[in-house]
PDB file of C-alpha atoms in Angstrom:
ATOM      1  CA  MET A   1      -0.367 -13.794  -2.739  1.00 64.00           C
ATOM      2  CA  ASN A   2      -3.214 -14.488  -4.790  1.00 68.00           C
ATOM      3  CA  THR A   3      -1.974 -16.726  -7.961  1.00 68.00           C
ATOM      4  CA  ASN A   4      -5.242 -17.749  -9.236  1.00 76.00           C
ATOM      5  CA  ARG A   5      -5.339 -14.593 -11.359  1.00 87.00           C
ATOM      6  CA  HIS A   6      -2.285 -15.249 -13.243  1.00 90.00           C
ATOM      7  CA  THR A   7      -1.847 -16.964 -16.531  1.00 93.00           C
ATOM      8  CA  ASP A   8       0.393 -20.239 -16.751  1.00 93.00           C
ATOM      9  CA  GLU A   9       3.000 -18.055 -18.511  1.00 93.00           C
ATOM     10  CA  GLU A  10       2.964 -15.251 -15.824  1.00 93.00           C
ATOM     11  CA  LEU A  11       3.416 -18.158 -12.941  1.00 93.00           C
ATOM     12  CA  VAL A  12       6.411 -19.570 -14.987  1.00 93.00           C
ATOM     13  CA  ARG A  13       8.030 -16.326 -15.353  1.00 93.00           C
ATOM     14  CA  TYR A  14       7.551 -15.351 -11.601  1.00 92.00           C
ATOM     15  CA  TYR A  15       8.719 -18.874 -10.383  1.00 91.00           C
ATOM     16  CA  LEU A  16      11.856 -18.376 -12.461  1.00 92.00           C
ATOM     17  CA  ALA A  17      12.522 -14.907 -11.043  1.00 93.00           C
ATOM     18  CA  THR A  18      11.557 -15.413  -7.562  1.00 92.00           C
ATOM     19  CA  GLN A  19      11.741 -19.216  -6.928  1.00 88.00           C
ATOM     20  CA  GLN A  20       8.597 -18.589  -4.527  1.00 87.00           C
ATOM     21  CA  SER A  21       7.040 -22.095  -4.342  1.00 86.00           C
ATOM     22  CA  ASP A  22       3.509 -20.413  -4.511  1.00 89.00           C
ATOM     23  CA  TYR A  23       3.804 -19.892  -8.157  1.00 91.00           C
ATOM     24  CA  PHE A  24       4.885 -23.529  -9.061  1.00 89.00           C
ATOM     25  CA  GLY A  25       2.295 -24.602  -6.706  1.00 90.00           C
ATOM     26  CA  GLN A  26      -0.435 -22.944  -8.716  1.00 92.00           C
ATOM     27  CA  LEU A  27       0.667 -24.676 -11.904  1.00 93.00           C
ATOM     28  CA  TYR A  28       0.731 -28.066  -9.884  1.00 92.00           C
ATOM     29  CA  LYS A  29      -2.859 -27.334  -8.781  1.00 93.00           C
ATOM     30  CA  ARG A  30      -3.946 -26.699 -12.071  1.00 94.00           C
ATOM     31  CA  TYR A  31      -2.409 -29.548 -14.001  1.00 94.00           C
ATOM     32  CA  SER A  32      -1.580 -32.380 -11.725  1.00 93.00           C
ATOM     33  CA  ASN A  33      -4.895 -34.059 -12.359  1.00 93.00           C
ATOM     34  CA  LYS A  34      -4.400 -33.645 -16.212  1.00 94.00           C
ATOM     35  CA  VAL A  35      -0.827 -35.009 -15.795  1.00 94.00           C
ATOM     36  CA  TYR A  36      -2.083 -37.966 -13.965  1.00 94.00           C
ATOM     37  CA  ARG A  37      -4.828 -38.654 -16.279  1.00 93.00           C
ATOM     38  CA  ARG A  38      -2.454 -38.664 -19.218  1.00 92.00           C
ATOM     39  CA  CYS A  39      -0.122 -40.917 -17.249  1.00 91.00           C
ATOM     40  CA  LEU A  40      -2.865 -43.156 -16.500  1.00 90.00           C
ATOM     41  CA  THR A  41      -4.004 -43.477 -20.117  1.00 90.00           C
ATOM     42  CA  ILE A  42      -0.353 -44.606 -21.373  1.00 88.00           C
ATOM     43  CA  THR A  43       0.396 -46.939 -18.297  1.00 88.00           C
ATOM     44  CA  LYS A  44      -2.808 -48.253 -17.387  1.00 88.00           C
ATOM     45  CA  ASP A  45      -1.684 -48.644 -13.816  1.00 87.00           C
ATOM     46  CA  PRO A  46      -2.813 -46.055 -11.176  1.00 90.00           C
ATOM     47  CA  SER A  47       0.338 -46.668  -8.810  1.00 87.00           C
ATOM     48  CA  ASP A  48       2.739 -45.939 -11.937  1.00 87.00           C
ATOM     49  CA  ALA A  49       0.598 -42.988 -13.054  1.00 89.00           C
ATOM     50  CA  GLU A  50       0.888 -41.511  -9.733  1.00 90.00           C
ATOM     51  CA  ASP A  51       4.579 -42.084  -9.571  1.00 88.00           C
ATOM     52  CA  TYR A  52       5.152 -40.800 -12.895  1.00 91.00           C
ATOM     53  CA  MET A  53       3.066 -37.593 -12.417  1.00 91.00           C
ATOM     54  CA  GLN A  54       5.095 -36.842  -9.329  1.00 89.00           C
ATOM     55  CA  ASP A  55       8.451 -37.399 -11.264  1.00 88.00           C
ATOM     56  CA  ILE A  56       7.104 -35.267 -13.993  1.00 90.00           C
ATOM     57  CA  PHE A  57       6.716 -32.397 -11.846  1.00 89.00           C
ATOM     58  CA  ILE A  58       9.937 -32.480 -10.171  1.00 87.00           C
ATOM     59  CA  ARG A  59      11.474 -32.600 -13.578  1.00 87.00           C
ATOM     60  CA  VAL A  60       9.409 -29.766 -14.630  1.00 89.00           C
ATOM     61  CA  MET A  61      10.080 -28.057 -11.770  1.00 87.00           C
ATOM     62  CA  SER A  62      13.711 -28.159 -12.098  1.00 83.00           C
ATOM     63  CA  GLY A  63      13.760 -27.942 -16.014  1.00 86.00           C
ATOM     64  CA  LEU A  64      11.282 -24.877 -16.238  1.00 88.00           C
ATOM     65  CA  HIS A  65      13.830 -22.619 -17.530  1.00 87.00           C
ATOM     66  CA  ASN A  66      13.659 -24.830 -20.832  1.00 86.00           C
ATOM     67  CA  PHE A  67      10.137 -23.629 -21.225  1.00 88.00           C
ATOM     68  CA  LYS A  68      10.551 -20.811 -23.828  1.00 88.00           C
ATOM     69  CA  GLU A  69       6.948 -19.844 -24.460  1.00 87.00           C
ATOM     70  CA  ARG A  70       6.949 -21.020 -28.102  1.00 86.00           C
ATOM     71  CA  SER A  71       3.739 -22.893 -27.099  1.00 87.00           C
ATOM     72  CA  SER A  72       1.413 -22.660 -24.175  1.00 91.00           C
ATOM     73  CA  PHE A  73       2.538 -23.839 -20.825  1.00 93.00           C
ATOM     74  CA  SER A  74      -0.233 -26.566 -20.707  1.00 91.00           C
ATOM     75  CA  THR A  75       0.949 -27.889 -24.318  1.00 91.00           C
ATOM     76  CA  TRP A  76       4.631 -27.957 -23.143  1.00 91.00           C
ATOM     77  CA  LEU A  77       3.661 -29.828 -20.042  1.00 93.00           C
ATOM     78  CA  TYR A  78       1.500 -32.368 -22.061  1.00 91.00           C
ATOM     79  CA  THR A  79       4.256 -33.203 -24.464  1.00 89.00           C
ATOM     80  CA  VAL A  80       6.957 -33.400 -21.506  1.00 90.00           C
ATOM     81  CA  SER A  81       4.514 -35.764 -19.766  1.00 91.00           C
ATOM     82  CA  THR A  82       3.736 -37.939 -23.003  1.00 89.00           C
ATOM     83  CA  ASN A  83       7.495 -38.264 -23.518  1.00 87.00           C
ATOM     84  CA  TYR A  84       8.210 -39.266 -19.883  1.00 88.00           C
ATOM     85  CA  CYS A  85       5.738 -41.815 -19.939  1.00 89.00           C
ATOM     86  CA  MET A  86       6.595 -43.316 -23.080  1.00 87.00           C
ATOM     87  CA  ASP A  87      10.367 -43.294 -22.282  1.00 85.00           C
ATOM     88  CA  ARG A  88       9.487 -45.230 -18.786  1.00 85.00           C
ATOM     89  CA  MET A  89       7.184 -47.612 -20.880  1.00 81.00           C
ATOM     90  CA  LYS A  90       9.920 -48.229 -23.112  1.00 78.00           C
ATOM     91  CA  MET A  91      12.492 -48.946 -20.338  1.00 75.00           C
ATOM     92  CA  GLY A  92       9.883 -51.222 -18.582  1.00 66.00           C
ATOM     93  CA  ARG A  93       9.935 -53.238 -21.971  1.00 58.00           C
ATOM     94  CA  ARG A  94      13.845 -53.287 -22.069  1.00 51.00           C
ATOM     95  CA  GLN A  95      13.633 -54.549 -18.436  1.00 50.00           C
ATOM     96  CA  ASN A  96      11.538 -57.332 -19.192  1.00 48.00           C
ATOM     97  CA  ASP A  97      13.960 -58.233 -22.121  1.00 44.00           C
ATOM     98  CA  ARG A  98      16.662 -58.566 -19.489  1.00 44.00           C
ATOM     99  CA  VAL A  99      15.037 -60.739 -17.229  1.00 45.00           C
ATOM    100  CA  GLU A 100      16.428 -63.919 -18.763  1.00 44.00           C
ATOM    101  CA  LEU A 101      19.860 -62.232 -18.455  1.00 44.00           C
ATOM    102  CA  ASP A 102      19.386 -61.393 -14.865  1.00 47.00           C
ATOM    103  CA  GLY A 103      18.444 -65.310 -14.204  1.00 52.00           C
ATOM    104  CA  GLU A 104      21.540 -66.186 -15.779  1.00 48.00           C
ATOM    105  CA  ILE A 105      23.541 -63.933 -13.697  1.00 46.00           C
ATOM    106  CA  MET A 106      21.714 -65.116 -10.594  1.00 49.00           C
ATOM    107  CA  LYS A 107      22.444 -68.794 -11.603  1.00 51.00           C
ATOM    108  CA  THR A 108      26.005 -68.144 -12.051  1.00 48.00           C
ATOM    109  CA  LEU A 109      26.187 -66.360  -8.495  1.00 47.00           C
ATOM    110  CA  ALA A 110      24.493 -69.262  -7.053  1.00 51.00           C
ATOM    111  CA  GLU A 111      26.506 -72.111  -8.737  1.00 52.00           C
ATOM    112  CA  ASN A 112      29.522 -70.261  -7.466  1.00 48.00           C
ATOM    113  CA  ASN A 113      29.183 -71.493  -3.809  1.00 48.00           C
ATOM    114  CA  ASP A 114      32.596 -72.371  -2.721  1.00 51.00           C
ATOM    115  CA  SER A 115      34.244 -70.256   0.077  1.00 52.00           C
ATOM    116  CA  ALA A 116      36.197 -67.967  -2.869  1.00 53.00           C
ATOM    117  CA  GLY A 117      32.937 -67.428  -4.697  1.00 55.00           C
ATOM    118  CA  MET A 118      31.078 -66.229  -1.395  1.00 59.00           C
ATOM    119  CA  GLU A 119      33.935 -63.707  -0.819  1.00 68.00           C
ATOM    120  CA  GLU A 120      33.391 -62.744  -4.254  1.00 67.00           C
ATOM    121  CA  ARG A 121      29.586 -62.249  -3.806  1.00 66.00           C
ATOM    122  CA  TYR A 122      29.934 -60.344  -0.498  1.00 65.00           C
ATOM    123  CA  GLU A 123      32.448 -57.984  -2.268  1.00 72.00           C
ATOM    124  CA  MET A 124      29.992 -57.395  -5.081  1.00 71.00           C
ATOM    125  CA  VAL A 125      27.266 -56.748  -2.510  1.00 73.00           C
ATOM    126  CA  ASP A 126      29.244 -54.050  -0.804  1.00 72.00           C
ATOM    127  CA  LEU A 127      30.277 -52.575  -4.200  1.00 74.00           C
ATOM    128  CA  ILE A 128      26.705 -52.291  -5.082  1.00 76.00           C
ATOM    129  CA  LEU A 129      25.513 -50.826  -1.730  1.00 74.00           C
ATOM    130  CA  LYS A 130      28.404 -48.115  -2.446  1.00 76.00           C
ATOM    131  CA  LYS A 131      26.985 -47.395  -5.715  1.00 77.00           C
ATOM    132  CA  ILE A 132      23.365 -46.791  -4.743  1.00 80.00           C
ATOM    133  CA  ALA A 133      22.052 -43.711  -2.570  1.00 80.00           C
ATOM    134  CA  PRO A 134      21.892 -44.385   1.166  1.00 81.00           C
ATOM    135  CA  ILE A 135      18.159 -44.273   0.995  1.00 82.00           C
ATOM    136  CA  GLU A 136      17.871 -47.022  -1.709  1.00 83.00           C
ATOM    137  CA  SER A 137      20.341 -48.975   0.402  1.00 82.00           C
ATOM    138  CA  LYS A 138      17.894 -48.644   3.376  1.00 84.00           C
ATOM    139  CA  TYR A 139      15.046 -50.156   1.277  1.00 84.00           C
ATOM    140  CA  LEU A 140      17.023 -53.107   0.303  1.00 81.00           C
ATOM    141  CA  ARG A 141      18.076 -53.582   3.947  1.00 81.00           C
ATOM    142  CA  MET A 142      14.621 -53.072   5.374  1.00 82.00           C
ATOM    143  CA  LYS A 143      13.277 -55.615   2.878  1.00 82.00           C
ATOM    144  CA  TYR A 144      15.905 -58.383   2.723  1.00 75.00           C
ATOM    145  CA  GLU A 145      17.815 -57.910   5.955  1.00 75.00           C
ATOM    146  CA  GLU A 146      15.107 -57.092   8.432  1.00 77.00           C
ATOM    147  CA  ASN A 147      12.550 -59.096   6.306  1.00 81.00           C
ATOM    148  CA  MET A 148       9.859 -56.348   6.698  1.00 83.00           C
ATOM    149  CA  ASN A 149       6.803 -56.440   4.389  1.00 86.00           C
ATOM    150  CA  ILE A 150       5.627 -53.725   2.236  1.00 87.00           C
ATOM    151  CA  LYS A 151       3.049 -52.493   4.647  1.00 89.00           C
ATOM    152  CA  GLU A 152       5.589 -52.355   7.528  1.00 87.00           C
ATOM    153  CA  MET A 153       7.918 -50.324   5.434  1.00 87.00           C
ATOM    154  CA  ALA A 154       5.230 -47.906   4.400  1.00 87.00           C
ATOM    155  CA  ILE A 155       4.170 -47.259   7.870  1.00 87.00           C
ATOM    156  CA  LEU A 156       7.856 -46.705   8.947  1.00 85.00           C
ATOM    157  CA  LEU A 157       8.924 -44.537   6.163  1.00 84.00           C
ATOM    158  CA  GLN A 158       5.396 -42.557   6.171  1.00 86.00           C
ATOM    159  CA  VAL A 159       4.670 -43.199   2.592  1.00 87.00           C
ATOM    160  CA  LYS A 160       1.900 -45.048   0.597  1.00 89.00           C
ATOM    161  CA  ASP A 161       2.367 -49.074  -0.028  1.00 87.00           C
ATOM    162  CA  SER A 162       2.559 -48.198  -3.778  1.00 89.00           C
ATOM    163  CA  ALA A 163       5.287 -45.728  -3.248  1.00 89.00           C
ATOM    164  CA  VAL A 164       7.481 -48.583  -1.406  1.00 88.00           C
ATOM    165  CA  LYS A 165       6.742 -51.078  -4.082  1.00 89.00           C
ATOM    166  CA  MET A 166       7.769 -48.719  -6.976  1.00 89.00           C
ATOM    167  CA  ARG A 167      11.104 -47.621  -5.057  1.00 88.00           C
ATOM    168  CA  LEU A 168      11.837 -51.169  -4.330  1.00 86.00           C
ATOM    169  CA  LYS A 169      11.341 -52.057  -8.131  1.00 87.00           C
ATOM    170  CA  ARG A 170      13.695 -48.931  -9.104  1.00 87.00           C
ATOM    171  CA  VAL A 171      16.372 -49.905  -6.634  1.00 84.00           C
ATOM    172  CA  ARG A 172      15.984 -53.582  -7.755  1.00 84.00           C
ATOM    173  CA  ASP A 173      16.312 -52.522 -11.486  1.00 83.00           C
ATOM    174  CA  LYS A 174      19.392 -50.290 -10.625  1.00 82.00           C
ATOM    175  CA  VAL A 175      21.323 -53.057  -8.747  1.00 80.00           C
ATOM    176  CA  LYS A 176      20.581 -55.327 -11.800  1.00 80.00           C
ATOM    177  CA  ASP A 177      22.020 -52.589 -13.987  1.00 77.00           C
ATOM    178  CA  ILE A 178      25.153 -52.478 -11.869  1.00 75.00           C
ATOM    179  CA  LEU A 179      25.338 -56.021 -11.935  1.00 73.00           C
ATOM    180  CA  VAL A 180      24.957 -56.395 -15.678  1.00 72.00           C
ATOM    181  CA  PHE A 181      27.690 -53.773 -16.032  1.00 70.00           C
ATOM    182  CA  TYR A 182      30.151 -55.649 -13.778  1.00 63.00           C
ATOM    183  CA  GLN A 183      29.231 -59.011 -15.265  1.00 61.00           C
ATOM    184  CA  GLN A 184      30.453 -57.427 -18.677  1.00 56.00           C
ATOM    185  CA  TYR A 185      33.944 -56.517 -17.469  1.00 51.00           C
TER     186      TYR A 185
END
């Protein structure tokens, strides 16, 4: 199947009608570098830009039905990319604002070192591990139980070092959010 001769809008329609990956693959080939460069312009970090670009295409693929052809596909994709990157950057700033709060939570947990406090912490860890996905739990266990470094994890998981770093960061952020939520109640 030769998808090179189709317009972007035709590829979108064909993909939505057939769910054949070749159609979406052609859109990815046409725009992945442009989306990456847009992400890099916003984030100023090649690793983040790569991760964001992948996330954007996953979202675009699952949300392609939202493209209504009121503008060109490239304009729509550019808007989605910009909005995604800006949202992630805002979330990053909010995460930085929470560092002080996270420090207080960790200080509270550390101060509470009697046996009842230890039991409470173990229960909290179990609760958190149940709230996150198994792969997220695997990243935490590899890093903190098995004391693996980033390079070892990347080799074992067959991903780039930057992917391990980003996934660990996301899991840690998720754990912090869960901790903050439970500390409030």
